[in-house]
Amino acid sequence: MRLVMAVVLLLCLLLGGCAGDKGGTGAGKVQVVATFFPLYDFARQVGGERVEVTCLVPPGVSVHEWEPTARDVRQVLRADLFVYNGAGLEPWVDRVLPEFRGRVVVEATRGLDLMLYTGEGEDHAGEKAAGEHHHHGPYDPHAWLDPVRAQHYVRQIVAGLSRVDPAGKAYYETRAAAYIERLAALDRAYREATAHFKRREIVTAHAAFGYLAARYGLQQIPVAGLSPQAEPSPARLQELVTLVRQHGVKCIFFDAAVSPRLAETLAREAGVKSLVLSPAAGLSPEEKSGQKDYVAVMEDNLAVLITALGGEGC
C-alpha cells in the first residue's frame, strides 16, 4: 500500500501541480476538503456561504476501507483547508501530509480525550481467515458519535477556517456558536431519553458506538471489531447468540451504509429483529438523497434506540 500511495503522489505532482493557487472551483470561496461525512457537514455548518466543501468518501462506502485515487490526492493538496479525523482512522493521510506545502490542516481529534480501543468484538482467528487487516491504532476513532466530543470537532474547524480566512473569523465563530447549541440540545435529548431506558445493551454490527455508549450509560456488544468489514468466526457468532439470549436483547443494530449480512445473520440465529443504527461516517444513498445532516442522522439514531430500549422493545 505504501508503494501504491507513492505512485499516486508522484502522478499527482506530475499531472496537476498539487499545490495550486487558492480557489479552484467556486472562485472567492475557501476550498475545504474533508475526508468523510461528519467532518464535511461540520465544515458546511460553520463555513456557510464563505466556503465550498468537498467530501472525499462517497455515500455507501466505509471510511475504514476507502483509499484515495490520484484525483482525490490532487484535490486534497489543492485545498485551502484539509480536515481529517485522525486517531488512526485514515492511515493514508500520513503519507499525503508531507506534500501539503504550507496549507492548513485540521486533525479534528487533536487534543480530544480519546478512548483506548480494547479489542471488543475482535475475533482475530476469524478476521484473519477472512483477510481482514486492521489499520487502526490504539484508540477508538469514532469520537464524532458523542455529541459532546462533536463540539470539539467544530471548534477545531473554526480555528482552521479562521487561519485560512482571518476576515471571516467572526462569521465562523457566530455560526459555530449556533451549531454547538444544536449539538448541546442533541446531547440533552439523548440524556433525557436514555435516563429512562429499560435496557442498556446495544448489539451492533461493529464497534463504532463506544463513545456514544460511554456517554449515555449503555453497553456496546459488537459483532465485529472497529471495521464493518470484519468477518467473525462461527464460534464468535454462536457466542453472541448466547449473549443476546442471556441479556434478553430484542434488537440487533446494523449500518445501512454497509452490508447488513452479519447483523441479520445474528438476528435470525438469535430470533430477534434488526434495526438500522448509523455510525454517520458515510450516509446511505437514501440518507444522501434526503440531504440529511449530522444532527438529523443522530436524531434518527435516538429514535431507534428509544424504540429498542425505551419500552417493550422491538
PDB file of C-alpha atoms in Angstrom, residues 2-302:
ATOM      1  CA  ARG A   2       2.921   2.377   0.686  1.00  0.00           C
ATOM      2  CA  LEU A   3       4.168   1.779  -2.866  1.00  0.00           C
ATOM      3  CA  VAL A   4       0.699   2.476  -4.278  1.00  0.00           C
ATOM      4  CA  MET A   5       0.459   5.763  -2.382  1.00  0.00           C
ATOM      5  CA  ALA A   6       3.953   6.775  -3.523  1.00  0.00           C
ATOM      6  CA  VAL A   7       2.905   6.219  -7.139  1.00  0.00           C
ATOM      7  CA  VAL A   8      -0.324   8.169  -6.552  1.00  0.00           C
ATOM      8  CA  LEU A   9       1.601  11.116  -5.104  1.00  0.00           C
ATOM      9  CA  LEU A  10       4.074  11.071  -7.992  1.00  0.00           C
ATOM     10  CA  LEU A  11       1.262  11.064 -10.545  1.00  0.00           C
ATOM     11  CA  CYS A  12      -0.434  13.854  -8.658  1.00  0.00           C
ATOM     12  CA  LEU A  13       2.664  16.033  -8.777  1.00  0.00           C
ATOM     13  CA  LEU A  14       3.304  15.293 -12.461  1.00  0.00           C
ATOM     14  CA  LEU A  15      -0.272  15.769 -13.650  1.00  0.00           C
ATOM     15  CA  GLY A  16      -1.633  18.537 -11.552  1.00  0.00           C
ATOM     16  CA  GLY A  17       0.822  20.731  -9.731  1.00  0.00           C
ATOM     17  CA  CYS A  18      -0.736  19.716  -6.459  1.00  0.00           C
ATOM     18  CA  ALA A  19      -0.131  22.910  -4.508  1.00  0.00           C
ATOM     19  CA  GLY A  20      -2.277  25.042  -6.774  1.00  0.00           C
ATOM     20  CA  ASP A  21      -3.431  28.582  -6.066  1.00  0.00           C
ATOM     21  CA  LYS A  22      -6.188  29.180  -3.532  1.00  0.00           C
ATOM     22  CA  GLY A  23      -9.585  28.921  -5.088  1.00  0.00           C
ATOM     23  CA  GLY A  24     -10.152  26.178  -7.636  1.00  0.00           C
ATOM     24  CA  THR A  25     -13.864  25.914  -8.345  1.00  0.00           C
ATOM     25  CA  GLY A  26     -16.145  28.363  -6.601  1.00  0.00           C
ATOM     26  CA  ALA A  27     -13.946  31.463  -7.051  1.00  0.00           C
ATOM     27  CA  GLY A  28     -13.538  33.528  -3.913  1.00  0.00           C
ATOM     28  CA  LYS A  29     -14.675  30.807  -1.542  1.00  0.00           C
ATOM     29  CA  VAL A  30     -12.417  28.937   0.844  1.00  0.00           C
ATOM     30  CA  GLN A  31     -11.870  25.458  -0.569  1.00  0.00           C
ATOM     31  CA  VAL A  32     -12.286  22.802   2.138  1.00  0.00           C
ATOM     32  CA  VAL A  33     -11.762  19.069   1.677  1.00  0.00           C
ATOM     33  CA  ALA A  34     -12.989  16.738   4.422  1.00  0.00           C
ATOM     34  CA  THR A  35     -12.381  13.025   4.498  1.00  0.00           C
ATOM     35  CA  PHE A  36     -15.896  11.842   5.394  1.00  0.00           C
ATOM     36  CA  PHE A  37     -19.432  12.935   6.168  1.00  0.00           C
ATOM     37  CA  PRO A  38     -19.460  14.337   9.750  1.00  0.00           C
ATOM     38  CA  LEU A  39     -16.368  16.453   9.064  1.00  0.00           C
ATOM     39  CA  TYR A  40     -17.892  17.606   5.769  1.00  0.00           C
ATOM     40  CA  ASP A  41     -21.130  18.551   7.499  1.00  0.00           C
ATOM     41  CA  PHE A  42     -19.414  20.340  10.402  1.00  0.00           C
ATOM     42  CA  ALA A  43     -17.364  22.387   7.917  1.00  0.00           C
ATOM     43  CA  ARG A  44     -20.517  23.294   5.973  1.00  0.00           C
ATOM     44  CA  GLN A  45     -22.353  24.299   9.141  1.00  0.00           C
ATOM     45  CA  VAL A  46     -19.506  26.531  10.302  1.00  0.00           C
ATOM     46  CA  GLY A  47     -18.369  27.864   6.919  1.00  0.00           C
ATOM     47  CA  GLY A  48     -21.731  28.794   5.445  1.00  0.00           C
ATOM     48  CA  GLU A  49     -21.517  30.905   2.304  1.00  0.00           C
ATOM     49  CA  ARG A  50     -17.796  31.601   2.676  1.00  0.00           C
ATOM     50  CA  VAL A  51     -16.723  28.023   1.955  1.00  0.00           C
ATOM     51  CA  GLU A  52     -17.058  25.270  -0.594  1.00  0.00           C
ATOM     52  CA  VAL A  53     -16.704  21.841   0.987  1.00  0.00           C
ATOM     53  CA  THR A  54     -15.858  18.568  -0.726  1.00  0.00           C
ATOM     54  CA  CYS A  55     -16.341  15.161   0.916  1.00  0.00           C
ATOM     55  CA  LEU A  56     -13.869  12.501  -0.209  1.00  0.00           C
ATOM     56  CA  VAL A  57     -15.592   9.278   0.897  1.00  0.00           C
ATOM     57  CA  PRO A  58     -18.770   8.792  -1.178  1.00  0.00           C
ATOM     58  CA  PRO A  59     -22.147   7.575   0.151  1.00  0.00           C
ATOM     59  CA  GLY A  60     -22.344   3.872   0.874  1.00  0.00           C
ATOM     60  CA  VAL A  61     -18.564   3.428   1.248  1.00  0.00           C
ATOM     61  CA  SER A  62     -16.850   2.627   4.547  1.00  0.00           C
ATOM     62  CA  VAL A  63     -14.264   5.192   5.626  1.00  0.00           C
ATOM     63  CA  HIS A  64     -12.309   2.292   7.180  1.00  0.00           C
ATOM     64  CA  GLU A  65     -11.623   0.744   3.781  1.00  0.00           C
ATOM     65  CA  TRP A  66     -11.520   3.767   1.463  1.00  0.00           C
ATOM     66  CA  GLU A  67      -8.240   4.715  -0.244  1.00  0.00           C
ATOM     67  CA  PRO A  68      -7.719   7.860  -2.363  1.00  0.00           C
ATOM     68  CA  THR A  69      -7.163   7.910  -6.101  1.00  0.00           C
ATOM     69  CA  ALA A  70      -4.656  10.259  -7.771  1.00  0.00           C
ATOM     70  CA  ARG A  71      -7.551  12.661  -8.405  1.00  0.00           C
ATOM     71  CA  ASP A  72      -8.521  12.600  -4.716  1.00  0.00           C
ATOM     72  CA  VAL A  73      -4.946  13.343  -3.673  1.00  0.00           C
ATOM     73  CA  ARG A  74      -4.765  16.279  -6.092  1.00  0.00           C
ATOM     74  CA  GLN A  75      -7.979  17.623  -4.626  1.00  0.00           C
ATOM     75  CA  VAL A  76      -6.627  17.358  -1.085  1.00  0.00           C
ATOM     76  CA  LEU A  77      -3.371  19.062  -1.950  1.00  0.00           C
ATOM     77  CA  ARG A  78      -5.103  21.952  -3.745  1.00  0.00           C
ATOM     78  CA  ALA A  79      -7.436  22.693  -0.838  1.00  0.00           C
ATOM     79  CA  ASP A  80      -7.079  25.768   1.352  1.00  0.00           C
ATOM     80  CA  LEU A  81      -8.099  23.638   4.332  1.00  0.00           C
ATOM     81  CA  PHE A  82      -7.950  19.870   4.749  1.00  0.00           C
ATOM     82  CA  VAL A  83      -9.959  18.283   7.584  1.00  0.00           C
ATOM     83  CA  TYR A  84      -9.482  14.701   8.720  1.00  0.00           C
ATOM     84  CA  ASN A  85     -10.449  12.717  11.790  1.00  0.00           C
ATOM     85  CA  GLY A  86      -7.129  11.272  12.922  1.00  0.00           C
ATOM     86  CA  ALA A  87      -6.858   8.672  15.708  1.00  0.00           C
ATOM     87  CA  GLY A  88      -5.734   6.136  13.098  1.00  0.00           C
ATOM     88  CA  LEU A  89      -8.937   6.217  11.046  1.00  0.00           C
ATOM     89  CA  GLU A  90      -7.342   7.454   7.807  1.00  0.00           C
ATOM     90  CA  PRO A  91      -3.868   5.852   7.680  1.00  0.00           C
ATOM     91  CA  TRP A  92      -3.246   7.148   4.154  1.00  0.00           C
ATOM     92  CA  VAL A  93      -3.252  10.755   5.397  1.00  0.00           C
ATOM     93  CA  ASP A  94       0.203  10.436   6.972  1.00  0.00           C
ATOM     94  CA  ARG A  95       1.602   9.681   3.526  1.00  0.00           C
ATOM     95  CA  VAL A  96      -0.054  12.740   1.959  1.00  0.00           C
ATOM     96  CA  LEU A  97       0.642  15.418   4.578  1.00  0.00           C
ATOM     97  CA  PRO A  98       4.353  15.882   3.784  1.00  0.00           C
ATOM     98  CA  GLU A  99       3.255  17.141   0.345  1.00  0.00           C
ATOM     99  CA  PHE A 100       0.719  19.646   1.703  1.00  0.00           C
ATOM    100  CA  ARG A 101       3.192  22.516   1.390  1.00  0.00           C
ATOM    101  CA  GLY A 102       2.083  25.057   3.951  1.00  0.00           C
ATOM    102  CA  ARG A 103      -1.675  24.599   3.602  1.00  0.00           C
ATOM    103  CA  VAL A 104      -3.760  24.488   6.767  1.00  0.00           C
ATOM    104  CA  VAL A 105      -4.647  21.043   8.104  1.00  0.00           C
ATOM    105  CA  VAL A 106      -7.161  20.225  10.854  1.00  0.00           C
ATOM    106  CA  GLU A 107      -6.849  16.922  12.680  1.00  0.00           C
ATOM    107  CA  ALA A 108     -10.289  17.012  14.287  1.00  0.00           C
ATOM    108  CA  THR A 109      -9.500  14.715  17.218  1.00  0.00           C
ATOM    109  CA  ARG A 110      -6.267  16.502  18.196  1.00  0.00           C
ATOM    110  CA  GLY A 111      -6.432  17.495  21.866  1.00  0.00           C
ATOM    111  CA  LEU A 112      -9.506  15.333  22.472  1.00  0.00           C
ATOM    112  CA  ASP A 113      -9.718  12.742  25.238  1.00  0.00           C
ATOM    113  CA  LEU A 114      -9.809   9.563  23.189  1.00  0.00           C
ATOM    114  CA  MET A 115     -10.843   6.136  24.399  1.00  0.00           C
ATOM    115  CA  LEU A 116      -8.374   3.294  24.172  1.00  0.00           C
ATOM    116  CA  TYR A 117      -9.661   0.518  21.959  1.00  0.00           C
ATOM    117  CA  THR A 118      -9.715  -2.688  23.973  1.00  0.00           C
ATOM    118  CA  GLY A 119     -10.348  -5.040  21.064  1.00  0.00           C
ATOM    119  CA  GLU A 120     -14.011  -5.664  21.895  1.00  0.00           C
ATOM    120  CA  GLY A 121     -15.654  -7.552  19.090  1.00  0.00           C
ATOM    121  CA  GLU A 122     -12.331  -8.610  17.612  1.00  0.00           C
ATOM    122  CA  ASP A 123     -12.156 -12.257  16.594  1.00  0.00           C
ATOM    123  CA  HIS A 124      -8.639 -12.430  15.246  1.00  0.00           C
ATOM    124  CA  ALA A 125      -8.780 -16.002  14.014  1.00  0.00           C
ATOM    125  CA  GLY A 126     -11.995 -15.400  12.100  1.00  0.00           C
ATOM    126  CA  GLU A 127     -10.983 -12.000  10.792  1.00  0.00           C
ATOM    127  CA  LYS A 128      -7.571 -13.142   9.580  1.00  0.00           C
ATOM    128  CA  ALA A 129      -9.150 -16.091   7.858  1.00  0.00           C
ATOM    129  CA  ALA A 130     -11.396 -13.651   6.013  1.00  0.00           C
ATOM    130  CA  GLY A 131      -8.463 -11.456   5.022  1.00  0.00           C
ATOM    131  CA  GLU A 132      -9.298  -8.613   7.402  1.00  0.00           C
ATOM    132  CA  HIS A 133      -6.393  -6.249   8.071  1.00  0.00           C
ATOM    133  CA  HIS A 134      -6.839  -3.551  10.691  1.00  0.00           C
ATOM    134  CA  HIS A 135      -5.107  -0.227  10.256  1.00  0.00           C
ATOM    135  CA  HIS A 136      -6.368   1.475  13.385  1.00  0.00           C
ATOM    136  CA  GLY A 137      -4.025   2.451  16.200  1.00  0.00           C
ATOM    137  CA  PRO A 138      -4.545   2.083  19.931  1.00  0.00           C
ATOM    138  CA  TYR A 139      -7.542   4.438  20.041  1.00  0.00           C
ATOM    139  CA  ASP A 140     -11.174   4.137  19.046  1.00  0.00           C
ATOM    140  CA  PRO A 141     -11.541   6.789  16.299  1.00  0.00           C
ATOM    141  CA  HIS A 142     -15.374   7.081  16.364  1.00  0.00           C
ATOM    142  CA  ALA A 143     -15.452  10.132  18.673  1.00  0.00           C
ATOM    143  CA  TRP A 144     -17.858  12.069  16.422  1.00  0.00           C
ATOM    144  CA  LEU A 145     -20.704   9.806  17.615  1.00  0.00           C
ATOM    145  CA  ASP A 146     -20.605  11.545  21.003  1.00  0.00           C
ATOM    146  CA  PRO A 147     -22.458  14.893  20.599  1.00  0.00           C
ATOM    147  CA  VAL A 148     -20.271  16.430  23.305  1.00  0.00           C
ATOM    148  CA  ARG A 149     -17.000  15.457  21.631  1.00  0.00           C
ATOM    149  CA  ALA A 150     -18.500  16.562  18.303  1.00  0.00           C
ATOM    150  CA  GLN A 151     -18.398  20.098  19.694  1.00  0.00           C
ATOM    151  CA  HIS A 152     -14.607  19.789  19.905  1.00  0.00           C
ATOM    152  CA  TYR A 153     -14.550  18.858  16.202  1.00  0.00           C
ATOM    153  CA  VAL A 154     -16.474  22.030  15.411  1.00  0.00           C
ATOM    154  CA  ARG A 155     -14.092  24.223  17.416  1.00  0.00           C
ATOM    155  CA  GLN A 156     -11.119  22.674  15.624  1.00  0.00           C
ATOM    156  CA  ILE A 157     -12.695  23.504  12.270  1.00  0.00           C
ATOM    157  CA  VAL A 158     -13.419  27.089  13.376  1.00  0.00           C
ATOM    158  CA  ALA A 159      -9.747  27.506  14.262  1.00  0.00           C
ATOM    159  CA  GLY A 160      -8.660  26.120  10.886  1.00  0.00           C
ATOM    160  CA  LEU A 161     -11.038  28.296   8.879  1.00  0.00           C
ATOM    161  CA  SER A 162     -10.017  31.375  10.851  1.00  0.00           C
ATOM    162  CA  ARG A 163      -6.369  30.738   9.960  1.00  0.00           C
ATOM    163  CA  VAL A 164      -7.176  30.364   6.267  1.00  0.00           C
ATOM    164  CA  ASP A 165      -9.634  33.268   6.180  1.00  0.00           C
ATOM    165  CA  PRO A 166      -8.949  35.724   9.047  1.00  0.00           C
ATOM    166  CA  ALA A 167     -11.501  38.170   7.651  1.00  0.00           C
ATOM    167  CA  GLY A 168     -14.242  35.601   8.243  1.00  0.00           C
ATOM    168  CA  LYS A 169     -13.267  34.754  11.834  1.00  0.00           C
ATOM    169  CA  ALA A 170     -16.247  36.496  13.482  1.00  0.00           C
ATOM    170  CA  TYR A 171     -18.610  34.949  10.913  1.00  0.00           C
ATOM    171  CA  TYR A 172     -17.295  31.449  11.600  1.00  0.00           C
ATOM    172  CA  GLU A 173     -17.420  31.906  15.361  1.00  0.00           C
ATOM    173  CA  THR A 174     -21.031  33.116  15.233  1.00  0.00           C
ATOM    174  CA  ARG A 175     -22.153  30.192  13.092  1.00  0.00           C
ATOM    175  CA  ALA A 176     -20.185  27.738  15.234  1.00  0.00           C
ATOM    176  CA  ALA A 177     -21.795  29.025  18.441  1.00  0.00           C
ATOM    177  CA  ALA A 178     -25.260  28.455  16.964  1.00  0.00           C
ATOM    178  CA  TYR A 179     -24.326  24.986  15.744  1.00  0.00           C
ATOM    179  CA  ILE A 180     -22.725  23.999  19.045  1.00  0.00           C
ATOM    180  CA  GLU A 181     -26.012  24.871  20.713  1.00  0.00           C
ATOM    181  CA  ARG A 182     -27.727  22.421  18.349  1.00  0.00           C
ATOM    182  CA  LEU A 183     -25.215  19.770  19.410  1.00  0.00           C
ATOM    183  CA  ALA A 184     -25.801  20.620  23.076  1.00  0.00           C
ATOM    184  CA  ALA A 185     -29.546  20.240  22.521  1.00  0.00           C
ATOM    185  CA  LEU A 186     -28.881  16.870  20.876  1.00  0.00           C
ATOM    186  CA  ASP A 187     -26.875  15.823  23.934  1.00  0.00           C
ATOM    187  CA  ARG A 188     -29.724  16.888  26.241  1.00  0.00           C
ATOM    188  CA  ALA A 189     -32.215  14.877  24.186  1.00  0.00           C
ATOM    189  CA  TYR A 190     -30.022  11.785  24.486  1.00  0.00           C
ATOM    190  CA  ARG A 191     -29.555  12.279  28.216  1.00  0.00           C
ATOM    191  CA  GLU A 192     -33.263  12.695  28.858  1.00  0.00           C
ATOM    192  CA  ALA A 193     -34.243   9.669  26.772  1.00  0.00           C
ATOM    193  CA  THR A 194     -31.530   7.263  27.916  1.00  0.00           C
ATOM    194  CA  ALA A 195     -32.204   8.048  31.582  1.00  0.00           C
ATOM    195  CA  HIS A 196     -35.470   6.114  31.214  1.00  0.00           C
ATOM    196  CA  PHE A 197     -34.251   3.168  29.150  1.00  0.00           C
ATOM    197  CA  LYS A 198     -35.294  -0.238  30.472  1.00  0.00           C
ATOM    198  CA  ARG A 199     -32.390  -1.956  28.717  1.00  0.00           C
ATOM    199  CA  ARG A 200     -28.770  -0.889  28.361  1.00  0.00           C
ATOM    200  CA  GLU A 201     -27.206  -3.387  25.936  1.00  0.00           C
ATOM    201  CA  ILE A 202     -26.805  -2.460  22.267  1.00  0.00           C
ATOM    202  CA  VAL A 203     -25.617  -5.263  19.986  1.00  0.00           C
ATOM    203  CA  THR A 204     -24.023  -3.564  16.969  1.00  0.00           C
ATOM    204  CA  ALA A 205     -22.620  -4.808  13.677  1.00  0.00           C
ATOM    205  CA  HIS A 206     -19.206  -3.360  14.531  1.00  0.00           C
ATOM    206  CA  ALA A 207     -17.589  -1.477  17.399  1.00  0.00           C
ATOM    207  CA  ALA A 208     -18.476   2.062  16.303  1.00  0.00           C
ATOM    208  CA  PHE A 209     -20.570   3.150  19.271  1.00  0.00           C
ATOM    209  CA  GLY A 210     -18.152   3.044  22.198  1.00  0.00           C
ATOM    210  CA  TYR A 211     -18.208   6.820  22.744  1.00  0.00           C
ATOM    211  CA  LEU A 212     -21.984   7.028  22.455  1.00  0.00           C
ATOM    212  CA  ALA A 213     -22.414   4.113  24.860  1.00  0.00           C
ATOM    213  CA  ALA A 214     -19.955   5.561  27.392  1.00  0.00           C
ATOM    214  CA  ARG A 215     -21.597   8.998  27.311  1.00  0.00           C
ATOM    215  CA  TYR A 216     -25.108   7.695  27.961  1.00  0.00           C
ATOM    216  CA  GLY A 217     -24.545   4.668  30.160  1.00  0.00           C
ATOM    217  CA  LEU A 218     -25.096   1.988  27.526  1.00  0.00           C
ATOM    218  CA  GLN A 219     -23.186  -1.248  26.973  1.00  0.00           C
ATOM    219  CA  GLN A 220     -21.960  -1.877  23.447  1.00  0.00           C
ATOM    220  CA  ILE A 221     -21.732  -5.528  22.362  1.00  0.00           C
ATOM    221  CA  PRO A 222     -20.202  -5.540  18.862  1.00  0.00           C
ATOM    222  CA  VAL A 223     -20.481  -8.402  16.418  1.00  0.00           C
ATOM    223  CA  ALA A 224     -17.132  -7.428  14.867  1.00  0.00           C
ATOM    224  CA  GLY A 225     -14.282  -5.013  15.627  1.00  0.00           C
ATOM    225  CA  LEU A 226     -13.703  -1.415  14.544  1.00  0.00           C
ATOM    226  CA  SER A 227     -14.074  -2.189  10.847  1.00  0.00           C
ATOM    227  CA  PRO A 228     -17.532  -3.110   9.492  1.00  0.00           C
ATOM    228  CA  GLN A 229     -15.853  -5.455   7.008  1.00  0.00           C
ATOM    229  CA  ALA A 230     -14.541  -7.736   9.759  1.00  0.00           C
ATOM    230  CA  GLU A 231     -15.714 -11.334   9.459  1.00  0.00           C
ATOM    231  CA  PRO A 232     -16.231 -13.017  12.842  1.00  0.00           C
ATOM    232  CA  SER A 233     -15.900 -16.767  13.039  1.00  0.00           C
ATOM    233  CA  PRO A 234     -18.884 -19.097  13.519  1.00  0.00           C
ATOM    234  CA  ALA A 235     -17.728 -19.607  17.119  1.00  0.00           C
ATOM    235  CA  ARG A 236     -17.865 -15.845  17.743  1.00  0.00           C
ATOM    236  CA  LEU A 237     -21.357 -15.646  16.233  1.00  0.00           C
ATOM    237  CA  GLN A 238     -22.557 -18.522  18.427  1.00  0.00           C
ATOM    238  CA  GLU A 239     -21.078 -16.794  21.467  1.00  0.00           C
ATOM    239  CA  LEU A 240     -23.047 -13.661  20.582  1.00  0.00           C
ATOM    240  CA  VAL A 241     -26.279 -15.629  20.079  1.00  0.00           C
ATOM    241  CA  THR A 242     -25.887 -16.957  23.612  1.00  0.00           C
ATOM    242  CA  LEU A 243     -25.116 -13.466  24.917  1.00  0.00           C
ATOM    243  CA  VAL A 244     -28.162 -11.954  23.191  1.00  0.00           C
ATOM    244  CA  ARG A 245     -30.450 -14.585  24.704  1.00  0.00           C
ATOM    245  CA  GLN A 246     -28.932 -14.238  28.172  1.00  0.00           C
ATOM    246  CA  HIS A 247     -29.409 -10.464  28.204  1.00  0.00           C
ATOM    247  CA  GLY A 248     -32.914 -10.593  26.735  1.00  0.00           C
ATOM    248  CA  VAL A 249     -31.835  -8.394  23.824  1.00  0.00           C
ATOM    249  CA  LYS A 250     -34.680  -7.734  21.398  1.00  0.00           C
ATOM    250  CA  CYS A 251     -32.853  -5.999  18.523  1.00  0.00           C
ATOM    251  CA  ILE A 252     -29.558  -6.182  16.649  1.00  0.00           C
ATOM    252  CA  PHE A 253     -28.325  -2.947  15.067  1.00  0.00           C
ATOM    253  CA  PHE A 254     -26.654  -2.703  11.671  1.00  0.00           C
ATOM    254  CA  ASP A 255     -25.265   0.060   9.458  1.00  0.00           C
ATOM    255  CA  ALA A 256     -27.298   0.678   6.293  1.00  0.00           C
ATOM    256  CA  ALA A 257     -24.226   2.100   4.527  1.00  0.00           C
ATOM    257  CA  VAL A 258     -22.545  -1.331   4.505  1.00  0.00           C
ATOM    258  CA  SER A 259     -23.788  -4.889   4.101  1.00  0.00           C
ATOM    259  CA  PRO A 260     -26.223  -5.860   6.876  1.00  0.00           C
ATOM    260  CA  ARG A 261     -25.491  -9.567   6.341  1.00  0.00           C
ATOM    261  CA  LEU A 262     -23.677 -10.231   9.627  1.00  0.00           C
ATOM    262  CA  ALA A 263     -26.175  -8.413  11.809  1.00  0.00           C
ATOM    263  CA  GLU A 264     -29.097 -10.037  10.015  1.00  0.00           C
ATOM    264  CA  THR A 265     -27.499 -13.468  10.358  1.00  0.00           C
ATOM    265  CA  LEU A 266     -27.069 -12.942  14.093  1.00  0.00           C
ATOM    266  CA  ALA A 267     -30.606 -11.597  14.454  1.00  0.00           C
ATOM    267  CA  ARG A 268     -32.004 -14.616  12.624  1.00  0.00           C
ATOM    268  CA  GLU A 269     -29.974 -17.080  14.711  1.00  0.00           C
ATOM    269  CA  ALA A 270     -30.976 -15.379  17.961  1.00  0.00           C
ATOM    270  CA  GLY A 271     -34.612 -14.970  16.968  1.00  0.00           C
ATOM    271  CA  VAL A 272     -34.647 -11.160  17.324  1.00  0.00           C
ATOM    272  CA  LYS A 273     -35.220  -8.197  14.995  1.00  0.00           C
ATOM    273  CA  SER A 274     -32.661  -5.980  13.265  1.00  0.00           C
ATOM    274  CA  LEU A 275     -32.738  -2.187  13.090  1.00  0.00           C
ATOM    275  CA  VAL A 276     -30.528   0.465  11.491  1.00  0.00           C
ATOM    276  CA  LEU A 277     -28.188   2.424  13.780  1.00  0.00           C
ATOM    277  CA  SER A 278     -25.997   4.704  11.707  1.00  0.00           C
ATOM    278  CA  PRO A 279     -22.337   5.439  12.558  1.00  0.00           C
ATOM    279  CA  ALA A 280     -22.906   8.615  10.485  1.00  0.00           C
ATOM    280  CA  ALA A 281     -19.490   8.157   8.880  1.00  0.00           C
ATOM    281  CA  GLY A 282     -20.922   7.740   5.395  1.00  0.00           C
ATOM    282  CA  LEU A 283     -24.548   8.329   4.560  1.00  0.00           C
ATOM    283  CA  SER A 284     -26.508   5.614   2.858  1.00  0.00           C
ATOM    284  CA  PRO A 285     -27.728   6.593  -0.643  1.00  0.00           C
ATOM    285  CA  GLU A 286     -31.210   7.054   0.851  1.00  0.00           C
ATOM    286  CA  GLU A 287     -29.939   9.430   3.548  1.00  0.00           C
ATOM    287  CA  LYS A 288     -27.869  11.311   0.956  1.00  0.00           C
ATOM    288  CA  SER A 289     -30.884  11.788  -1.320  1.00  0.00           C
ATOM    289  CA  GLY A 290     -32.798  13.230   1.619  1.00  0.00           C
ATOM    290  CA  GLN A 291     -29.945  15.668   2.328  1.00  0.00           C
ATOM    291  CA  LYS A 292     -29.784  14.747   5.996  1.00  0.00           C
ATOM    292  CA  ASP A 293     -27.215  16.435   8.173  1.00  0.00           C
ATOM    293  CA  TYR A 294     -25.286  15.018  11.143  1.00  0.00           C
ATOM    294  CA  VAL A 295     -27.854  16.151  13.714  1.00  0.00           C
ATOM    295  CA  ALA A 296     -30.729  14.597  11.745  1.00  0.00           C
ATOM    296  CA  VAL A 297     -28.871  11.277  11.495  1.00  0.00           C
ATOM    297  CA  MET A 298     -28.183  11.322  15.231  1.00  0.00           C
ATOM    298  CA  GLU A 299     -31.832  12.152  15.941  1.00  0.00           C
ATOM    299  CA  ASP A 300     -32.825   9.143  13.831  1.00  0.00           C
ATOM    300  CA  ASN A 301     -30.422   7.039  15.891  1.00  0.00           C
ATOM    301  CA  LEU A 302     -32.028   8.262  19.113  1.00  0.00           C
TER     302      LEU A 302
END
